């Protein structure tokens, strides 16, 4: 059982906007930044969002993050077939220990 | 170009030991915060350990006392010594870099599979 809770699956059609939630507690999301990673099938995770809502260079602005209290969300707008992947949230929990969400499998219908 | 290449995985019996390596290029391991993250077959990501640029090390409770993270600055390589291996340690092990003191893992290796089985 993961410390951060994510829905196991999400889906959308091309062009749609989808959101993936990540729920934690005061010791992790409530007091620290949230990070998001994308894992395409059969590949290593890729850095997607840092410090709640910042995008690393090269990440399309279709991807956005937000945080409120002990929860965070990843939004993907203009959904594309290549967005089909597993998405993980992460945060410090009583730093320096890192906790991940269980992952959300996004299907593009 | 930043690159991380893991090696050392394989099949090992329960109770055995294995050392994973992560050769880095394009940056200096000792100037960054280097982590190991694992992923059991069909499961999610699990943080394992981190070594700070200053040398401090930290471990997940699940591996504390059994795993040791280290680095060789002359070889620009990160290691994970795994002892007393258990079936539940079976996973793909990734090394990853964070340039700042936060879980912003911006580069990952391709992973190396460790299978603990008799």
mmCIF file of C-alpha atoms in Angstrom:
data_model
loop_
_atom_site.group_PDB
_atom_site.id
_atom_site.type_symbol
_atom_site.label_atom_id
_atom_site.label_comp_id
_atom_site.label_asym_id
_atom_site.label_seq_id
_atom_site.Cartn_x
_atom_site.Cartn_y
_atom_site.Cartn_z
ATOM 1 C CA UNK A 1 0.000 0.000 0.000
ATOM 2 C CA UNK A 2 1.517 3.299 -1.125
ATOM 3 C CA UNK A 3 1.768 6.322 1.177
ATOM 4 C CA UNK A 4 0.395 8.558 -1.582
ATOM 5 C CA UNK A 5 -2.943 7.484 -3.039
ATOM 6 C CA UNK A 6 -3.679 7.635 -6.750
ATOM 7 C CA UNK A 7 -6.556 6.161 -8.758
ATOM 8 C CA UNK A 8 -5.332 2.989 -10.475
ATOM 9 C CA UNK A 9 -6.680 4.038 -13.837
ATOM 10 C CA UNK A 10 -7.876 7.007 -15.873
ATOM 11 C CA UNK A 11 -8.940 7.409 -19.456
ATOM 12 C CA UNK A 12 -9.857 9.968 -22.062
ATOM 13 C CA UNK A 13 -10.298 10.485 -25.761
ATOM 14 C CA UNK A 14 -7.883 12.403 -27.991
ATOM 15 C CA UNK A 15 -8.148 16.140 -27.457
ATOM 16 C CA UNK A 16 -9.815 15.757 -24.074
ATOM 17 C CA UNK A 17 -8.528 17.059 -20.748
ATOM 18 C CA UNK A 18 -7.900 14.510 -18.005
ATOM 19 C CA UNK A 19 -6.798 14.899 -14.418
ATOM 20 C CA UNK A 20 -5.051 12.463 -12.111
ATOM 21 C CA UNK A 21 -5.262 12.966 -8.370
ATOM 22 C CA UNK A 22 -2.726 12.241 -5.653
ATOM 23 C CA UNK A 23 -3.731 12.255 -2.020
ATOM 24 C CA UNK A 24 -1.379 12.331 0.918
ATOM 25 C CA UNK A 25 -1.075 13.686 4.436
ATOM 26 C CA UNK A 26 0.405 16.543 6.422
ATOM 27 C CA UNK A 27 3.801 14.824 6.615
ATOM 28 C CA UNK A 28 4.254 14.596 2.867
ATOM 29 C CA UNK A 29 2.124 16.606 0.433
ATOM 30 C CA UNK A 30 0.833 18.882 3.176
ATOM 31 C CA UNK A 31 4.303 20.203 3.962
ATOM 32 C CA UNK A 32 6.373 19.504 0.847
ATOM 33 C CA UNK A 33 6.400 19.966 -2.906
ATOM 34 C CA UNK A 34 4.876 17.381 -5.233
ATOM 35 C CA UNK A 35 6.625 15.857 -8.250
ATOM 36 C CA UNK A 36 5.206 13.883 -11.168
ATOM 37 C CA UNK A 37 6.750 11.221 -13.374
ATOM 38 C CA UNK A 38 5.591 9.613 -16.597
ATOM 39 C CA UNK A 39 6.504 6.024 -17.425
ATOM 40 C CA UNK A 40 5.845 4.894 -20.963
ATOM 41 C CA UNK A 41 5.437 1.125 -21.422
ATOM 42 C CA UNK A 42 8.731 -0.723 -21.038
ATOM 43 C CA UNK A 43 10.787 2.378 -20.299
ATOM 44 C CA UNK A 44 12.295 4.199 -17.342
ATOM 45 C CA UNK A 45 10.312 6.969 -15.656
ATOM 46 C CA UNK A 46 10.581 10.467 -17.068
ATOM 47 C CA UNK A 47 10.635 13.697 -15.044
ATOM 48 C CA UNK A 48 7.390 15.560 -15.740
ATOM 49 C CA UNK A 49 6.546 18.157 -13.049
ATOM 50 C CA UNK A 50 8.507 19.545 -10.107
ATOM 51 C CA UNK A 51 7.672 21.806 -7.168
ATOM 52 C CA UNK A 52 3.923 21.273 -7.656
ATOM 53 C CA UNK A 53 3.531 23.022 -10.996
ATOM 54 C CA UNK A 54 6.876 23.594 -12.703
ATOM 55 C CA UNK A 55 7.718 21.919 -16.000
ATOM 56 C CA UNK A 56 11.279 20.860 -16.837
ATOM 57 C CA UNK A 57 12.619 21.986 -20.143
ATOM 58 C CA UNK A 58 11.112 19.976 -22.993
ATOM 59 C CA UNK A 59 7.865 19.002 -21.246
ATOM 60 C CA UNK A 60 4.893 20.303 -23.261
ATOM 61 C CA UNK A 61 2.661 22.888 -21.603
ATOM 62 C CA UNK A 62 -0.230 20.440 -22.071
ATOM 63 C CA UNK A 63 0.991 18.997 -18.776
ATOM 64 C CA UNK A 64 0.269 20.991 -15.620
ATOM 65 C CA UNK A 65 0.322 20.347 -11.916
ATOM 66 C CA UNK A 66 -1.404 21.802 -8.904
ATOM 67 C CA UNK A 67 -1.546 21.275 -5.169
ATOM 68 C CA UNK A 68 -4.019 22.138 -2.463
ATOM 69 C CA UNK A 69 -3.578 21.116 1.139
ATOM 70 C CA UNK A 70 -2.717 17.421 1.257
ATOM 71 C CA UNK A 71 -3.728 16.663 -2.333
ATOM 72 C CA UNK A 72 -2.262 17.305 -5.734
ATOM 73 C CA UNK A 73 -3.352 16.868 -9.330
ATOM 74 C CA UNK A 74 -1.795 16.376 -12.719
ATOM 75 C CA UNK A 75 -3.764 17.671 -15.671
ATOM 76 C CA UNK A 76 -3.181 16.734 -19.271
ATOM 77 C CA UNK A 77 -4.962 18.820 -21.877
ATOM 78 C CA UNK A 78 -5.269 18.099 -25.599
ATOM 79 C CA UNK A 79 -4.812 14.398 -24.865
ATOM 80 C CA UNK A 80 -2.721 12.513 -27.414
ATOM 81 C CA UNK A 81 -2.185 8.806 -28.014
ATOM 82 C CA UNK A 82 1.462 9.114 -26.951
ATOM 83 C CA UNK A 83 0.327 10.235 -23.498
ATOM 84 C CA UNK A 84 -0.782 6.670 -22.762
ATOM 85 C CA UNK A 85 1.466 5.742 -19.854
ATOM 86 C CA UNK A 86 1.668 5.247 -16.112
ATOM 87 C CA UNK A 87 1.859 8.427 -14.037
ATOM 88 C CA UNK A 88 3.338 8.646 -10.551
ATOM 89 C CA UNK A 89 3.272 11.407 -7.975
ATOM 90 C CA UNK A 90 6.051 11.730 -5.401
ATOM 91 C CA UNK A 91 6.935 13.838 -2.398
ATOM 92 C CA UNK A 92 9.210 13.945 0.585
ATOM 93 C CA UNK A 93 7.775 12.349 3.695
ATOM 94 C CA UNK A 94 9.641 13.494 6.781
ATOM 95 C CA UNK A 95 12.550 14.446 4.512
ATOM 96 C CA UNK A 96 14.745 12.903 3.204
ATOM 97 C CA UNK A 97 12.499 9.928 2.654
ATOM 98 C CA UNK A 98 10.743 9.912 -0.694
ATOM 99 C CA UNK A 99 7.314 8.386 -1.176
ATOM 100 C CA UNK A 100 5.597 7.592 -4.443
ATOM 101 C CA UNK A 101 1.972 7.125 -5.303
ATOM 102 C CA UNK A 102 0.853 3.730 -6.521
ATOM 103 C CA UNK A 103 0.627 4.989 -10.073
ATOM 104 C CA UNK A 104 -2.231 5.707 -12.465
ATOM 105 C CA UNK A 105 -2.498 3.947 -15.796
ATOM 106 C CA UNK A 106 -3.785 6.409 -18.379
ATOM 107 C CA UNK A 107 -5.549 4.948 -21.392
ATOM 108 C CA UNK A 108 -6.255 7.025 -24.470
ATOM 109 C CA UNK A 109 -9.429 5.619 -25.984
ATOM 110 C CA UNK B 1 24.853 14.459 -22.647
ATOM 111 C CA UNK B 2 23.758 13.087 -19.275
ATOM 112 C CA UNK B 3 23.639 9.305 -19.193
ATOM 113 C CA UNK B 4 23.182 6.680 -16.478
ATOM 114 C CA UNK B 5 23.879 3.011 -17.165
ATOM 115 C CA UNK B 6 23.082 0.378 -14.555
ATOM 116 C CA UNK B 7 24.591 -3.081 -14.417
ATOM 117 C CA UNK B 8 25.011 -5.972 -12.019
ATOM 118 C CA UNK B 9 21.508 -7.372 -11.911
ATOM 119 C CA UNK B 10 20.717 -11.051 -12.248
ATOM 120 C CA UNK B 11 19.300 -14.131 -10.591
ATOM 121 C CA UNK B 12 20.341 -14.635 -6.976
ATOM 122 C CA UNK B 13 19.218 -17.049 -4.275
ATOM 123 C CA UNK B 14 17.466 -15.796 -1.137
ATOM 124 C CA UNK B 15 20.013 -14.714 1.447
ATOM 125 C CA UNK B 16 22.578 -13.901 -1.215
ATOM 126 C CA UNK B 17 24.352 -10.656 -2.077
ATOM 127 C CA UNK B 18 24.612 -8.553 -5.199
ATOM 128 C CA UNK B 19 26.223 -5.232 -6.060
ATOM 129 C CA UNK B 20 24.610 -2.952 -8.582
ATOM 130 C CA UNK B 21 26.576 -0.291 -10.426
ATOM 131 C CA UNK B 22 25.418 2.888 -12.119
ATOM 132 C CA UNK B 23 27.993 4.473 -14.404
ATOM 133 C CA UNK B 24 27.374 8.151 -15.005
ATOM 134 C CA UNK B 25 28.538 10.383 -17.822
ATOM 135 C CA UNK B 26 27.913 14.000 -18.700
ATOM 136 C CA UNK B 27 27.883 15.138 -15.066
ATOM 137 C CA UNK B 28 29.661 14.542 -11.748
ATOM 138 C CA UNK B 29 28.017 12.015 -9.422
ATOM 139 C CA UNK B 30 29.576 13.510 -6.296
ATOM 140 C CA UNK B 31 28.050 16.943 -6.997
ATOM 141 C CA UNK B 32 24.507 15.612 -7.183
ATOM 142 C CA UNK B 33 21.970 13.755 -5.051
ATOM 143 C CA UNK B 34 21.863 10.197 -6.359
ATOM 144 C CA UNK B 35 19.039 7.775 -5.655
ATOM 145 C CA UNK B 36 18.094 4.173 -6.259
ATOM 146 C CA UNK B 37 14.442 3.493 -7.037
ATOM 147 C CA UNK B 38 13.017 0.030 -7.664
ATOM 148 C CA UNK B 39 9.946 -1.363 -9.368
ATOM 149 C CA UNK B 40 8.691 -4.873 -8.663
ATOM 150 C CA UNK B 41 7.178 -6.679 -11.660
ATOM 151 C CA UNK B 42 3.837 -5.117 -12.522
ATOM 152 C CA UNK B 43 4.021 -2.783 -9.524
ATOM 153 C CA UNK B 44 4.709 0.877 -8.825
ATOM 154 C CA UNK B 45 7.857 2.792 -7.999
ATOM 155 C CA UNK B 46 9.512 2.450 -4.599
ATOM 156 C CA UNK B 47 12.293 4.730 -3.398
ATOM 157 C CA UNK B 48 15.197 2.712 -1.966
ATOM 158 C CA UNK B 49 18.077 4.979 -1.019
ATOM 159 C CA UNK B 50 19.838 8.306 -1.575
ATOM 160 C CA UNK B 51 23.367 9.580 -1.173
ATOM 161 C CA UNK B 52 23.818 13.316 -0.803
ATOM 162 C CA UNK B 53 26.580 15.305 -2.425
ATOM 163 C CA UNK B 54 28.051 15.706 1.052
ATOM 164 C CA UNK B 55 28.073 11.933 1.534
ATOM 165 C CA UNK B 56 25.111 11.443 3.873
ATOM 166 C CA UNK B 57 23.078 8.343 3.106
ATOM 167 C CA UNK B 58 19.455 7.391 3.772
ATOM 168 C CA UNK B 59 17.436 4.232 3.232
ATOM 169 C CA UNK B 60 13.853 3.059 3.041
ATOM 170 C CA UNK B 61 12.839 1.020 6.081
ATOM 171 C CA UNK B 62 12.365 -2.026 3.838
ATOM 172 C CA UNK B 63 16.104 -2.183 3.041
ATOM 173 C CA UNK B 64 17.730 -0.492 6.032
ATOM 174 C CA UNK B 65 20.511 -2.607 7.467
ATOM 175 C CA UNK B 66 20.710 -4.800 4.359
ATOM 176 C CA UNK B 67 21.524 -2.373 1.523
ATOM 177 C CA UNK B 68 24.387 0.123 1.307
ATOM 178 C CA UNK B 69 24.608 2.985 -1.163
ATOM 179 C CA UNK B 70 28.025 4.347 -2.077
ATOM 180 C CA UNK B 71 29.908 6.042 -4.878
ATOM 181 C CA UNK B 72 33.378 6.016 -6.386
ATOM 182 C CA UNK B 73 34.246 9.556 -7.376
ATOM 183 C CA UNK B 74 37.239 8.471 -9.467
ATOM 184 C CA UNK B 75 34.982 6.250 -11.564
ATOM 185 C CA UNK B 76 31.969 8.600 -11.438
ATOM 186 C CA UNK B 77 29.913 5.572 -10.474
ATOM 187 C CA UNK B 78 27.130 4.918 -7.972
ATOM 188 C CA UNK B 79 26.702 1.558 -6.255
ATOM 189 C CA UNK B 80 24.106 -0.360 -4.317
ATOM 190 C CA UNK B 81 25.386 -3.261 -2.246
ATOM 191 C CA UNK B 82 22.486 -5.583 -1.480
ATOM 192 C CA UNK B 83 22.867 -8.240 1.203
ATOM 193 C CA UNK B 84 20.483 -10.745 2.762
ATOM 194 C CA UNK B 85 18.307 -10.585 -0.313
ATOM 195 C CA UNK B 86 14.684 -11.635 -0.097
ATOM 196 C CA UNK B 87 12.091 -12.627 -2.678
ATOM 197 C CA UNK B 88 10.378 -9.276 -2.150
ATOM 198 C CA UNK B 89 13.535 -7.482 -3.340
ATOM 199 C CA UNK B 90 12.856 -8.776 -6.850
ATOM 200 C CA UNK B 91 12.524 -5.699 -9.025
ATOM 201 C CA UNK B 92 14.010 -3.530 -11.711
ATOM 202 C CA UNK B 93 16.439 -1.190 -9.987
ATOM 203 C CA UNK B 94 16.896 2.300 -11.416
ATOM 204 C CA UNK B 95 19.505 4.849 -10.480
ATOM 205 C CA UNK B 96 18.431 8.468 -10.817
ATOM 206 C CA UNK B 97 19.922 11.915 -10.399
ATOM 207 C CA UNK B 98 18.577 14.916 -8.556
ATOM 208 C CA UNK B 99 20.632 18.096 -9.099
ATOM 209 C CA UNK B 100 19.136 19.774 -6.050
ATOM 210 C CA UNK B 101 18.126 18.618 -2.582
ATOM 211 C CA UNK B 102 14.607 17.518 -3.448
ATOM 212 C CA UNK B 103 12.997 14.469 -5.113
ATOM 213 C CA UNK B 104 13.343 16.051 -8.571
ATOM 214 C CA UNK B 105 14.836 13.022 -10.324
ATOM 215 C CA UNK B 106 15.646 14.497 -13.701
ATOM 216 C CA UNK B 107 17.654 11.666 -15.262
ATOM 217 C CA UNK B 108 17.127 7.933 -14.893
ATOM 218 C CA UNK B 109 19.041 4.911 -16.060
ATOM 219 C CA UNK B 110 17.444 2.133 -18.077
ATOM 220 C CA UNK B 111 17.244 -0.137 -15.044
ATOM 221 C CA UNK B 112 18.691 -3.528 -14.144
ATOM 222 C CA UNK B 113 16.576 -6.520 -13.130
ATOM 223 C CA UNK B 114 17.267 -8.321 -9.877
ATOM 224 C CA UNK B 115 15.476 -11.630 -9.375
ATOM 225 C CA UNK B 116 15.678 -13.289 -5.971
ATOM 226 C CA UNK B 117 14.594 -16.889 -6.252
ATOM 227 C CA UNK B 118 15.743 -20.384 -5.419
#
